[in-house]
Amino acid sequence: MASRSSASRKSAVARKPASHRKPAVKKGAVAKPDGGRLPEWNLADLYSGIDAPEVVRDLERVDADCKAFEADYKGKLATETSKPEGGAWLAEAVRRYETIDDLAGRLGSYAGLIHAGDSVDPSISKFYGDVSERLTAASVHLLFFALELNRIDDDVIERAMRAPELGHYRPWIEDSRKDKPYQLEDRVERLFHEKSQTGYSAWNRLFDQTIAGLRFSVGSKDLAIEPTLNLLQDRSPDKRKAAGQALAKTFKANERTFALITNTLAKDKDISDHWRGFQDVADSRHLNNRVEREVVDALVASVRAAYPRLSHRYYELKARWFKKKKLSHWDRNAPLPFAATGVIPWNDARKMVLTAYGDFSPEMAGIAERFFTDRWIDAPVRPGKAPGAFSHPTTPSAHPYVLMNYQGKPRDVMTLAHELGHGVHQVLAAKNGALMAPTPLTLAETASVFGEMLTFKRLLAQTKNAKQRQALLVGKVEDMINTVVRQIAFYTFERAVHTERKNGELTAERIGQLWLSVQGESLGPAIEIKPGYETFWMYIPHFIHSPFYVYAYAFGDCLVNSLYAVYEHASEGFADRYLAMLAAGGTKHYSELLSPFGLDARDPKFWDGGLSVIAGMIDELETMG
C-alpha cells in the first residue's frame, strides 16, 4: 500500500500471514459460495474514480500545503517553541501537519486500495505509481518537521506541552522523540526519502508483479498462485501433491529473480540500519512497534522451546488421523477426513460473526455491522485482486475497508472475524486523529485475534456433534500454529538471512538451506519435507513488504490467549475496559493498555501462559483419539 507521510509510522495494511491466503477464480467471475453475489466495496467514499477531478485537486492541495508548511515553519521550531506562547504556536503547527497527513492518507489509501482490487490493470498500476510518487515528492517538504521537533531541548518541549493545545499531542510528540537517536542530518534524510521510490518501493512492486504473473501447471490447467495454494487444502491427496510439486517447479524456475529481490532489500535495510546506528537486524522493527528487544526475544525463546509440545505433537497426531507415520509437507494443511464438507454461505458467515461480537458487546457488533451495510467490504475473488485479507484504516476523516477472498470455508469465517476485529479497532481509534490513531503492529493484531476467538468460542459452544467439535478444534489449533509457530519460524528465518547477508550475497540455494533448517525445527519429525520445499520462502510477502513484521502475529495471539482467559473469569465491565483499550489507539504504550487487565508482557511467564492455551487444545484433541 502507499505509505503515509514521512513521519507517520502506521502500517498501511494489516495483512494476513501467508498461511491465511485465499484463492482466485477465472476472469470475470464472482465467487458465489452462497449462491448470491458477494459484496464489493464502495471506494467512492474516498474518490469516485481514478479520473475524478477531486484527485487532481487534492494532489495539488497536498503539494501546496506541504510547501506552505515548510515556508512557515522550517528553521523556526526551536526558537519559537522556547517563547512564552511557544506551546500554542507549536500546537498550531502540529495541527496543520496532521491535516496534511490526513489528506495525504486519503489519497494514498485510495490509490493503494484500488490497486489491491486490480493489480494487473495497466491504468490502475500507473495511477498507483503516479500518486505514490506525487505524495513522496510532496512530503519531502515535511521531513524537516519531525527532525527539528526532536532536536528541541527536553526541558523546552516539556514546558511547551503544559499548554493544553500542545498537551493534547503529548503521546505523539513523546513517541516521535523516541526516534531521535536514529535521526540523520536533514539532507541525508531527504535523500533516503526521495530514493525510496527507486529503491525498496520499486523492488516491492517488482515482487508483487512477479508473483501475480506466475503460472503453475497443475494437471491440464495453468493456474495463478492463489488457486494453486488453495489446492494444498483440497480433499484429494493427488491434487495436494500436484499443487505442491507445481509450486516448487515454478518457484525454482524464478529463483534468481526472487533471490535478487531478497538480497537487494536485505542490503538496502542493512545500509539504512548502519547509517542510523541500529545494532541488531530487527531493532528498527522493534522501535517501530514500540516494543523492547528483550520482550521479543523472550517471546521467540518461549515459542521455540514449545515447538515439541505444540507443532511436533500436533502433526504427529494429524499423521495418525491419516493413518501415516509422516505427512508430506503438502499435506500439512490437508482437511481432515471427518471435517465438514460444503460451503458456508456469506450471509451465514456474517450472522455468525456479528452474533459472536454482539454477545460480547452490542457496541462492537454495531460498528462491525456497518462494514456490511455501508459496503466497506470487498469479498469476492477476482483476477488481479490482492491475495489474502486485510483491513486498511485509510484515514480518520474516512473509515476502514476490508479486503477478503471469500470461499465459504470455516477458515474464511475466522478470517472475516479477524479482519472485522481490525476494522472495529480502527473505527474506535480514529477519534485520536491521524497522528495518534495508529497502533504498533504488536497491538494492532490484538483486536483481530480477539474477534477470531469470540467467534470460535461461540461456534464451539453451539457444536454438539463430537466429530464436528473435533474438526472445529483442529481448525483453531492449525490456525494458532500457523499464527504462532509458523510466524516465529519465519522470524528466525529472516534473522538468519539478514545476518548472513552482511557478509555478502546469498545464493538461492543458501537461502533455501536456511529455510529448510528453520522449517524442520518448527514442523518436527512428523512432517516429511520433500524435494522442492526449499523454494517456498519465495512467495511470503511479509519478508519483502515489512521485514520482521511476522512476530507481531505471535505476539498478538499469545497476548489474546491471556486476555481471553481474563475475560472468561472477569466480572462485569471487561467489555468496557476492552473497548477503551482499542479506543486509545496509539496514545498509550502496550504496558499501560494491558495494566487494567493485570497482564505484563515483560514477564517471561506471560508467554508460557498464552502458549499453554494451544497446548491445552491439543491435549483435548489427543483424548478424542
Tab-separated table of N, CA, C and O in Angstrom, residues 195-278:
chain	number	residue	atom	x	y	z
A	195	LYS	N	14.905	8.643	-2.557
A	195	LYS	CA	15.403	7.445	-3.236
A	195	LYS	C	14.546	6.215	-2.969
A	195	LYS	O	14.695	5.198	-3.657
A	196	SER	N	13.630	6.293	-1.996
A	196	SER	CA	12.794	5.127	-1.699
A	196	SER	C	11.972	4.693	-2.902
A	196	SER	O	11.687	3.509	-3.081
A	197	GLN	N	11.585	5.645	-3.756
A	197	GLN	CA	10.764	5.304	-4.926
A	197	GLN	C	11.528	4.437	-5.926
A	197	GLN	O	10.948	3.598	-6.597
A	198	THR	N	12.827	4.664	-6.035
A	198	THR	CA	13.639	3.856	-6.951
A	198	THR	C	14.405	2.779	-6.197
A	198	THR	O	15.145	2.007	-6.803
A	199	GLY	N	14.229	2.739	-4.879
A	199	GLY	CA	14.887	1.732	-4.064
A	199	GLY	C	13.916	0.658	-3.628
A	199	GLY	O	13.348	-0.061	-4.468
A	200	TYR	N	13.664	0.560	-2.315
A	200	TYR	CA	12.872	-0.565	-1.814
A	200	TYR	C	11.442	-0.557	-2.346
A	200	TYR	O	10.855	-1.622	-2.557
A	201	SER	N	10.866	0.619	-2.605
A	201	SER	CA	9.497	0.638	-3.135
A	201	SER	C	9.428	0.000	-4.517
A	201	SER	O	8.475	-0.719	-4.843
A	202	ALA	N	10.427	0.255	-5.334
A	202	ALA	CA	10.451	-0.331	-6.674
A	202	ALA	C	10.620	-1.845	-6.611
A	202	ALA	O	9.984	-2.595	-7.362
A	203	TRP	N	11.469	-2.318	-5.696
A	203	TRP	CA	11.658	-3.764	-5.550
A	203	TRP	C	10.405	-4.432	-5.007
A	203	TRP	O	10.099	-5.572	-5.354
A	204	ASN	N	9.680	-3.732	-4.160
A	204	ASN	CA	8.395	-4.247	-3.682
A	204	ASN	C	7.409	-4.424	-4.832
A	204	ASN	O	6.710	-5.433	-4.918
A	205	ARG	N	7.350	-3.441	-5.709
A	205	ARG	CA	6.442	-3.539	-6.867
A	205	ARG	C	6.854	-4.688	-7.785
A	205	ARG	O	6.014	-5.412	-8.318
A	206	LEU	N	8.164	-4.851	-7.970
A	206	LEU	CA	8.645	-5.948	-8.816
A	206	LEU	C	8.218	-7.289	-8.229
A	206	LEU	O	7.763	-8.186	-8.969
A	207	PHE	N	8.341	-7.438	-6.915
A	207	PHE	CA	7.906	-8.676	-6.261
A	207	PHE	C	6.421	-8.918	-6.504
A	207	PHE	O	6.014	-10.008	-6.909
A	208	ASP	N	5.592	-7.908	-6.267
A	208	ASP	CA	4.144	-8.048	-6.425
A	208	ASP	C	3.775	-8.431	-7.857
A	208	ASP	O	2.944	-9.316	-8.090
A	209	GLN	N	4.374	-7.736	-8.806
A	209	GLN	CA	4.041	-8.014	-10.208
A	209	GLN	C	4.540	-9.383	-10.642
A	209	GLN	O	3.867	-10.076	-11.423
A	210	THR	N	5.704	-9.793	-10.134
A	210	THR	CA	6.239	-11.110	-10.490
A	210	THR	C	5.351	-12.217	-9.931
A	210	THR	O	5.003	-13.167	-10.649
A	211	ILE	N	4.976	-12.084	-8.657
A	211	ILE	CA	4.100	-13.085	-8.033
A	211	ILE	C	2.772	-13.174	-8.781
A	211	ILE	O	2.261	-14.265	-9.058
A	212	ALA	N	2.192	-12.019	-9.110
A	212	ALA	CA	0.896	-12.003	-9.794
A	212	ALA	C	0.983	-12.642	-11.177
A	212	ALA	O	0.008	-13.202	-11.673
A	213	GLY	N	2.155	-12.575	-11.796
A	213	GLY	CA	2.304	-13.100	-13.151
A	213	GLY	C	2.707	-14.563	-13.226
A	213	GLY	O	2.686	-15.149	-14.316
A	214	LEU	N	3.058	-15.184	-12.099
A	214	LEU	CA	3.481	-16.587	-12.110
A	214	LEU	C	2.314	-17.507	-12.473
A	214	LEU	O	1.166	-17.257	-12.103
A	215	ARG	N	2.622	-18.582	-13.181
A	215	ARG	CA	1.618	-19.594	-13.509
A	215	ARG	C	2.168	-20.976	-13.153
A	215	ARG	O	3.365	-21.247	-13.302
A	216	PHE	N	1.260	-21.829	-12.663
A	216	PHE	CA	1.642	-23.134	-12.140
A	216	PHE	C	0.848	-24.211	-12.864
A	216	PHE	O	-0.386	-24.163	-12.897
A	217	SER	N	1.538	-25.165	-13.442
A	217	SER	CA	0.888	-26.223	-14.227
A	217	SER	C	0.448	-27.354	-13.310
A	217	SER	O	1.277	-28.121	-12.796
A	218	VAL	N	-0.857	-27.435	-13.102
A	218	VAL	CA	-1.443	-28.488	-12.274
A	218	VAL	C	-2.387	-29.280	-13.164
A	218	VAL	O	-3.446	-28.792	-13.554
A	219	GLY	N	-1.987	-30.502	-13.488
A	219	GLY	CA	-2.780	-31.291	-14.427
A	219	GLY	C	-2.797	-30.594	-15.788
A	219	GLY	O	-1.759	-30.244	-16.340
A	220	SER	N	-3.983	-30.349	-16.291
A	220	SER	CA	-4.117	-29.705	-17.597
A	220	SER	C	-4.300	-28.200	-17.494
A	220	SER	O	-4.504	-27.520	-18.501
A	221	LYS	N	-4.232	-27.675	-16.267
A	221	LYS	CA	-4.507	-26.246	-16.057
A	221	LYS	C	-3.244	-25.469	-15.709
A	221	LYS	O	-2.345	-25.984	-15.040
A	222	ASP	N	-3.216	-24.230	-16.191
A	222	ASP	CA	-2.197	-23.270	-15.769
A	222	ASP	C	-2.865	-22.295	-14.808
A	222	ASP	O	-3.705	-21.488	-15.223
A	223	LEU	N	-2.492	-22.366	-13.546
A	223	LEU	CA	-3.166	-21.595	-12.509
A	223	LEU	C	-2.269	-20.484	-11.962
A	223	LEU	O	-1.045	-20.588	-11.993
A	224	ALA	N	-2.911	-19.421	-11.458
A	224	ALA	CA	-2.190	-18.389	-10.721
A	224	ALA	C	-1.859	-18.932	-9.331
A	224	ALA	O	-2.268	-20.037	-8.955
A	225	ILE	N	-1.139	-18.137	-8.542
A	225	ILE	CA	-0.644	-18.657	-7.268
A	225	ILE	C	-1.758	-18.953	-6.281
A	225	ILE	O	-1.704	-19.954	-5.563
A	226	GLU	N	-2.821	-18.137	-6.235
A	226	GLU	CA	-3.847	-18.345	-5.220
A	226	GLU	C	-4.616	-19.664	-5.378
A	226	GLU	O	-4.746	-20.407	-4.413
A	227	PRO	N	-5.148	-19.968	-6.551
A	227	PRO	CA	-5.823	-21.260	-6.671
A	227	PRO	C	-4.873	-22.439	-6.486
A	227	PRO	O	-5.287	-23.508	-6.041
A	228	THR	N	-3.599	-22.245	-6.804
A	228	THR	CA	-2.623	-23.321	-6.606
A	228	THR	C	-2.388	-23.555	-5.113
A	228	THR	O	-2.404	-24.693	-4.628
A	229	LEU	N	-2.185	-22.484	-4.360
A	229	LEU	CA	-2.030	-22.618	-2.910
A	229	LEU	C	-3.282	-23.206	-2.275
A	229	LEU	O	-3.204	-23.991	-1.329
A	230	ASN	N	-4.433	-22.844	-2.823
A	230	ASN	CA	-5.686	-23.355	-2.270
A	230	ASN	C	-5.796	-24.867	-2.417
A	230	ASN	O	-6.414	-25.539	-1.584
A	231	LEU	N	-5.174	-25.415	-3.462
A	231	LEU	CA	-5.223	-26.859	-3.673
A	231	LEU	C	-4.482	-27.622	-2.569
A	231	LEU	O	-4.704	-28.819	-2.388
A	232	LEU	N	-3.610	-26.939	-1.830
A	232	LEU	CA	-2.933	-27.590	-0.700
A	232	LEU	C	-3.905	-27.906	0.420
A	232	LEU	O	-3.567	-28.635	1.359
A	233	GLN	N	-5.130	-27.367	0.330
A	233	GLN	CA	-6.172	-27.682	1.306
A	233	GLN	C	-7.294	-28.503	0.671
A	233	GLN	O	-8.371	-28.632	1.248
A	234	ASP	N	-7.027	-29.063	-0.501
A	234	ASP	CA	-8.027	-29.875	-1.192
A	234	ASP	C	-8.155	-31.242	-0.518
A	234	ASP	O	-7.218	-31.738	0.111
A	235	ARG	N	-9.321	-31.848	-0.670
A	235	ARG	CA	-9.537	-33.177	-0.081
A	235	ARG	C	-8.758	-34.266	-0.810
A	235	ARG	O	-8.463	-35.304	-0.221
A	236	SER	N	-8.438	-34.025	-2.050
A	236	SER	CA	-7.750	-35.045	-2.847
A	236	SER	C	-6.242	-35.034	-2.587
A	236	SER	O	-5.582	-34.022	-2.835
A	237	PRO	N	-5.674	-36.156	-2.103
A	237	PRO	CA	-4.217	-36.214	-1.900
A	237	PRO	C	-3.446	-35.976	-3.197
A	237	PRO	O	-2.384	-35.348	-3.176
A	238	ASP	N	-3.983	-36.466	-4.309
A	238	ASP	CA	-3.299	-36.290	-5.597
A	238	ASP	C	-3.234	-34.821	-5.994
A	238	ASP	O	-2.219	-34.356	-6.530
A	239	LYS	N	-4.322	-34.089	-5.727
A	239	LYS	CA	-4.324	-32.654	-6.071
A	239	LYS	C	-3.353	-31.878	-5.179
A	239	LYS	O	-2.667	-30.959	-5.635
A	240	ARG	N	-3.304	-32.232	-3.896
A	240	ARG	CA	-2.365	-31.554	-2.989
A	240	ARG	C	-0.930	-31.793	-3.440
A	240	ARG	O	-0.112	-30.870	-3.471
A	241	LYS	N	-0.617	-33.032	-3.793
A	241	LYS	CA	0.723	-33.362	-4.250
A	241	LYS	C	1.054	-32.636	-5.550
A	241	LYS	O	2.146	-32.051	-5.687
A	242	ALA	N	0.120	-32.634	-6.475
A	242	ALA	CA	0.350	-31.966	-7.768
A	242	ALA	C	0.577	-30.474	-7.558
A	242	ALA	O	1.443	-29.866	-8.212
A	243	ALA	N	-0.202	-29.878	-6.652
A	243	ALA	CA	-0.040	-28.447	-6.373
A	243	ALA	C	1.318	-28.166	-5.736
A	243	ALA	O	2.007	-27.210	-6.112
A	244	GLY	N	1.708	-28.996	-4.762
A	244	GLY	CA	2.991	-28.812	-4.098
A	244	GLY	C	4.148	-28.895	-5.078
A	244	GLY	O	5.094	-28.102	-5.021
A	245	GLN	N	4.066	-29.867	-6.004
A	245	GLN	CA	5.138	-30.032	-6.989
A	245	GLN	C	5.129	-28.904	-8.017
A	245	GLN	O	6.191	-28.447	-8.467
A	246	ALA	N	3.928	-28.426	-8.384
A	246	ALA	CA	3.825	-27.323	-9.352
A	246	ALA	C	4.402	-26.036	-8.762
A	246	ALA	O	5.099	-25.277	-9.443
A	247	LEU	N	4.101	-25.790	-7.481
A	247	LEU	CA	4.648	-24.606	-6.817
A	247	LEU	C	6.178	-24.661	-6.823
A	247	LEU	O	6.852	-23.677	-7.169
A	248	ALA	N	6.717	-25.819	-6.450
A	248	ALA	CA	8.165	-25.968	-6.391
A	248	ALA	C	8.810	-25.753	-7.759
A	248	ALA	O	9.849	-25.097	-7.874
A	249	LYS	N	8.180	-26.281	-8.806
A	249	LYS	CA	8.751	-26.176	-10.151
A	249	LYS	C	8.805	-24.723	-10.633
A	249	LYS	O	9.825	-24.265	-11.152
A	250	THR	N	7.694	-23.999	-10.462
A	250	THR	CA	7.663	-22.608	-10.929
A	250	THR	C	8.566	-21.727	-10.069
A	250	THR	O	9.264	-20.842	-10.588
A	251	PHE	N	8.564	-21.945	-8.752
A	251	PHE	CA	9.452	-21.165	-7.893
A	251	PHE	C	10.910	-21.392	-8.297
A	251	PHE	O	11.697	-20.444	-8.374
A	252	LYS	N	11.256	-22.644	-8.558
A	252	LYS	CA	12.634	-22.969	-8.954
A	252	LYS	C	13.022	-22.237	-10.231
A	252	LYS	O	14.140	-21.719	-10.357
A	253	ALA	N	12.097	-22.169	-11.172
A	253	ALA	CA	12.375	-21.501	-12.458
A	253	ALA	C	12.565	-20.002	-12.288
A	253	ALA	O	13.165	-19.349	-13.151
A	254	ASN	N	12.062	-19.443	-11.179
A	254	ASN	CA	12.158	-17.997	-10.949
A	254	ASN	C	13.056	-17.643	-9.764
A	254	ASN	O	13.018	-16.517	-9.273
A	255	GLU	N	13.880	-18.598	-9.329
A	255	GLU	CA	14.624	-18.392	-8.092
A	255	GLU	C	15.640	-17.253	-8.192
A	255	GLU	O	15.900	-16.558	-7.189
A	256	ARG	N	16.196	-17.030	-9.370
A	256	ARG	CA	17.193	-15.965	-9.488
A	256	ARG	C	16.561	-14.601	-9.239
A	256	ARG	O	17.156	-13.737	-8.585
A	257	THR	N	15.349	-14.409	-9.750
A	257	THR	CA	14.654	-13.132	-9.528
A	257	THR	C	14.355	-12.927	-8.053
A	257	THR	O	14.623	-11.859	-7.486
A	258	PHE	N	13.792	-13.949	-7.410
A	258	PHE	CA	13.435	-13.810	-6.002
A	258	PHE	C	14.674	-13.687	-5.112
A	258	PHE	O	14.651	-12.966	-4.105
A	259	ALA	N	15.754	-14.363	-5.472
A	259	ALA	CA	16.991	-14.236	-4.695
A	259	ALA	C	17.559	-12.825	-4.832
A	259	ALA	O	18.054	-12.242	-3.850
A	260	LEU	N	17.458	-12.261	-6.040
A	260	LEU	CA	17.957	-10.902	-6.254
A	260	LEU	C	17.134	-9.886	-5.459
A	260	LEU	O	17.686	-8.986	-4.807
A	261	ILE	N	15.820	-10.034	-5.488
A	261	ILE	CA	14.951	-9.126	-4.726
A	261	ILE	C	15.278	-9.217	-3.236
A	261	ILE	O	15.435	-8.200	-2.549
A	262	THR	N	15.393	-10.441	-2.724
A	262	THR	CA	15.668	-10.653	-1.305
A	262	THR	C	17.025	-10.090	-0.903
A	262	THR	O	17.155	-9.392	0.111
A	263	ASN	N	18.046	-10.362	-1.703
A	263	ASN	CA	19.380	-9.852	-1.406
A	263	ASN	C	19.433	-8.328	-1.441
A	263	ASN	O	20.038	-7.693	-0.577
A	264	THR	N	18.775	-7.756	-2.448
A	264	THR	CA	18.805	-6.299	-2.601
A	264	THR	C	18.118	-5.608	-1.432
A	264	THR	O	18.642	-4.646	-0.863
A	265	LEU	N	16.957	-6.104	-1.055
A	265	LEU	CA	16.223	-5.470	0.038
A	265	LEU	C	16.927	-5.671	1.384
A	265	LEU	O	16.909	-4.786	2.238
A	266	ALA	N	17.535	-6.829	1.575
A	266	ALA	CA	18.277	-7.054	2.817
A	266	ALA	C	19.477	-6.112	2.900
A	266	ALA	O	19.779	-5.555	3.971
A	267	LYS	N	20.165	-5.914	1.776
A	267	LYS	CA	21.302	-4.988	1.754
A	267	LYS	C	20.836	-3.553	1.937
A	267	LYS	O	21.469	-2.760	2.663
A	268	ASP	N	19.720	-3.201	1.305
A	268	ASP	CA	19.156	-1.857	1.444
A	268	ASP	C	18.860	-1.553	2.909
A	268	ASP	O	19.178	-0.479	3.431
A	269	LYS	N	18.276	-2.531	3.584
A	269	LYS	CA	17.968	-2.356	5.014
A	269	LYS	C	19.248	-2.275	5.838
A	269	LYS	O	19.341	-1.479	6.781
A	270	ASP	N	20.227	-3.069	5.490
A	270	ASP	CA	21.490	-3.057	6.226
A	270	ASP	C	22.173	-1.696	6.119
A	270	ASP	O	22.722	-1.186	7.105
A	271	ILE	N	22.107	-1.103	4.929
A	271	ILE	CA	22.697	0.230	4.739
A	271	ILE	C	21.975	1.251	5.620
A	271	ILE	O	22.611	2.048	6.317
A	272	SER	N	20.650	1.218	5.604
A	272	SER	CA	19.873	2.144	6.434
A	272	SER	C	20.167	1.938	7.914
A	272	SER	O	20.366	2.905	8.665
A	273	ASP	N	20.193	0.677	8.347
A	273	ASP	CA	20.457	0.371	9.759
A	273	ASP	C	21.832	0.873	10.183
A	273	ASP	O	22.006	1.401	11.289
A	274	HIS	N	22.809	0.693	9.298
A	274	HIS	CA	24.173	1.127	9.613
A	274	HIS	C	24.231	2.643	9.773
A	274	HIS	O	24.815	3.156	10.746
A	275	TRP	N	23.626	3.365	8.846
A	275	TRP	CA	23.647	4.823	8.921
A	275	TRP	C	22.912	5.323	10.161
A	275	TRP	O	23.319	6.294	10.787
A	276	ARG	N	21.831	4.652	10.521
A	276	ARG	CA	21.023	5.133	11.644
A	276	ARG	C	21.545	4.644	13.002
A	276	ARG	O	21.157	5.169	14.041
A	277	GLY	N	22.402	3.631	12.973
A	277	GLY	CA	23.000	3.181	14.224
A	277	GLY	C	22.248	2.075	14.933
A	277	GLY	O	22.431	1.881	16.146
A	278	PHE	N	21.419	1.339	14.208
A	278	PHE	CA	20.741	0.201	14.826
A	278	PHE	C	21.741	-0.948	14.989
A	278	PHE	O	22.487	-1.271	14.062
